[in-house]
Coordinates of N, CA and C in Angstrom, one line a residue:
T153 N -71.1 74.1 -21.3 CA -70.1 73.4 -22.0 C -69.5 72.2 -21.2
F154 N -69.0 71.3 -21.8 CA -68.4 70.2 -21.1 C -67.3 69.6 -22.0
V155 N -66.3 68.9 -21.3 CA -65.2 68.3 -21.9 C -65.1 66.9 -21.2
Q156 N -64.9 65.8 -21.8 CA -64.8 64.5 -21.2 C -63.7 63.8 -21.9
G157 N -63.1 62.9 -21.2 CA -62.0 62.1 -21.7 C -62.0 60.7 -20.9
N158 N -61.6 59.7 -21.6 CA -61.5 58.4 -20.9 C -60.3 57.6 -21.6
Y159 N -59.8 56.7 -20.9 CA -58.7 55.9 -21.3 C -59.0 54.5 -20.9
Q160 N -58.9 53.6 -21.8 CA -59.1 52.2 -21.5 C -57.9 51.4 -21.9
G161 N -57.5 50.5 -21.1 CA -56.3 49.6 -21.4 C -56.7 48.2 -21.5
Q162 N -56.0 47.5 -22.3 CA -56.2 46.1 -22.5 C -54.8 45.4 -22.3
D163 N -54.7 44.4 -21.4 CA -53.5 43.7 -21.2 C -53.2 42.8 -22.5
D164 N -52.0 42.3 -22.6 CA -51.7 41.4 -23.7 C -52.5 40.2 -23.6
V165 N -52.8 39.6 -24.7 CA -53.7 38.4 -24.8 C -53.1 37.5 -25.9
N166 N -53.3 36.3 -25.8 CA -52.9 35.3 -26.8 C -54.3 34.6 -27.2
Y167 N -54.6 34.7 -28.5 CA -55.9 34.2 -29.1 C -55.8 32.7 -29.4
D168 N -54.7 32.1 -29.2 CA -54.6 30.7 -29.5 C -54.7 29.9 -28.2
L169 N -55.5 28.8 -28.3 CA -55.7 27.9 -27.1 C -54.4 27.3 -26.6
F170 N -53.5 27.0 -27.5 CA -52.2 26.4 -27.2 C -51.1 27.4 -27.0
G171 N -51.4 28.7 -27.1 CA -50.4 29.8 -26.8 C -49.3 30.0 -27.9
A172 N -49.7 29.8 -29.2 CA -48.8 30.0 -30.3 C -48.4 31.5 -30.3
P173 N -47.1 31.7 -30.4 CA -46.6 33.1 -30.3 C -47.0 34.0 -31.4
T174 N -47.4 33.5 -32.5 CA -47.9 34.3 -33.7 C -49.3 34.8 -33.5
N175 N -50.0 34.3 -32.5 CA -51.4 34.7 -32.2 C -51.5 35.6 -31.0
R176 N -50.5 36.4 -30.7 CA -50.4 37.2 -29.5 C -50.6 38.7 -29.9
Q177 N -51.5 39.3 -29.1 CA -51.8 40.7 -29.2 C -51.1 41.4 -28.0
D178 N -50.2 42.3 -28.3 CA -49.6 43.1 -27.2 C -50.6 44.0 -26.5
A179 N -50.2 44.4 -25.3 CA -51.1 45.3 -24.5 C -51.2 46.6 -25.3
Y180 N -52.3 47.3 -25.1 CA -52.5 48.6 -25.7 C -53.5 49.4 -24.9
G181 N -53.6 50.7 -25.2 CA -54.6 51.6 -24.6 C -55.2 52.5 -25.6
L182 N -56.4 52.9 -25.3 CA -57.2 53.7 -26.3 C -57.6 55.0 -25.5
A183 N -57.5 56.2 -26.1 CA -57.9 57.4 -25.5 C -59.1 58.0 -26.3
N184 N -60.1 58.3 -25.6 CA -61.3 58.9 -26.3 C -61.6 60.2 -25.6
F185 N -62.1 61.2 -26.5 CA -62.4 62.5 -26.0 C -63.7 63.0 -26.5
S186 N -64.4 63.9 -25.8 CA -65.6 64.5 -26.3 C -65.7 65.9 -25.7
A187 N -66.4 66.8 -26.4 CA -66.6 68.1 -25.9 C -67.9 68.6 -26.6
G188 N -68.6 69.4 -25.9 CA -69.9 69.9 -26.4 C -70.5 71.0 -25.6
I189 N -71.7 71.3 -26.0 CA -72.5 72.3 -25.3 C -73.9 71.8 -25.1
K190 N -74.6 72.2 -24.0 CA -76.0 71.9 -23.9 C -76.7 73.1 -23.3
D191 N -78.0 73.1 -23.6 CA -78.8 74.3 -23.1 C -79.0 74.2 -21.6
E192 N -79.5 75.2 -21.0 CA -79.6 75.3 -19.6 C -80.7 74.2 -19.1
D193 N -81.6 74.0 -19.9 CA -82.7 73.0 -19.5 C -82.2 71.5 -19.6
G194 N -81.1 71.4 -20.3 CA -80.6 70.0 -20.6 C -81.4 69.3 -21.7
K195 N -82.2 70.1 -22.4 CA -83.1 69.5 -23.4 C -82.3 69.2 -24.7
Y196 N -81.4 70.1 -25.0 CA -80.6 69.9 -26.3 C -79.1 69.9 -26.0
E197 N -78.4 69.1 -26.8 CA -77.0 68.9 -26.5 C -76.3 68.7 -27.9
V198 N -75.2 69.3 -28.1 CA -74.4 69.0 -29.3 C -73.0 68.6 -28.8
S199 N -72.5 67.5 -29.3 CA -71.2 66.9 -28.9 C -70.4 66.6 -30.1
L200 N -69.1 66.7 -29.9 CA -68.1 66.2 -30.9 C -67.2 65.1 -30.2
F201 N -67.0 64.0 -30.9 CA -66.3 62.9 -30.4 C -65.1 62.6 -31.1
V202 N -64.1 62.2 -30.5 CA -62.8 61.6 -31.0 C -62.6 60.3 -30.4
N203 N -62.8 59.2 -31.0 CA -62.5 57.8 -30.5 C -61.1 57.4 -31.1
N204 N -60.4 56.6 -30.2 CA -59.1 56.2 -30.6 C -58.2 57.4 -31.1
A205 N -58.1 58.4 -30.3 CA -57.5 59.7 -30.6 C -56.0 59.5 -31.1
F206 N -55.3 58.6 -30.7 CA -53.9 58.5 -31.2 C -53.8 57.4 -32.2
D207 N -54.9 56.9 -32.8 CA -54.9 56.0 -33.9 C -54.1 54.7 -33.7
K208 N -54.4 54.1 -32.5 CA -53.7 52.9 -32.1 C -54.3 51.7 -32.8
L209 N -53.4 51.0 -33.5 CA -53.8 49.7 -34.2 C -53.8 48.6 -33.2
Y210 N -54.9 47.9 -33.3 CA -55.1 46.7 -32.4 C -56.0 45.7 -33.1
Y211 N -56.0 44.5 -32.7 CA -56.7 43.4 -33.3 C -57.7 42.8 -32.3
S212 N -58.9 42.5 -32.8 CA -59.9 41.9 -32.0 C -59.9 40.4 -32.2
R213 N -59.1 39.9 -33.2 CA -59.0 38.5 -33.4 C -57.8 38.2 -34.2
V214 N -57.0 37.1 -33.9 CA -55.9 36.8 -34.6 C -56.0 35.3 -34.9
D215 N -55.7 34.9 -36.2 CA -55.8 33.5 -36.6 C -54.4 33.2 -37.3
D216 N -53.9 32.0 -36.9 CA -52.7 31.6 -37.6 C -53.1 30.6 -38.7
T217 N -53.0 31.0 -40.0 CA -53.4 30.2 -41.1 C -52.3 29.4 -41.8
S218 N -51.1 29.5 -41.1 CA -50.0 28.7 -41.8 C -50.2 27.3 -41.5
S219 N -49.6 26.4 -42.5 CA -49.7 25.0 -42.3 C -48.5 24.4 -41.8

């Protein structure tokens, strides 16, 4: 059996070339976990995964469409 976890953090970022405050993503972190079993030979493995365990909302892109 095995249990694994990882945490990755992202610093705050501004997606606008000129630094518009409406295009800013605050810093965030994501926690991921997995657990499973494998046979003694390592030939077979069954795993369960939970990605973004705490359901953190984040953006990969922000556009300001106001005029």
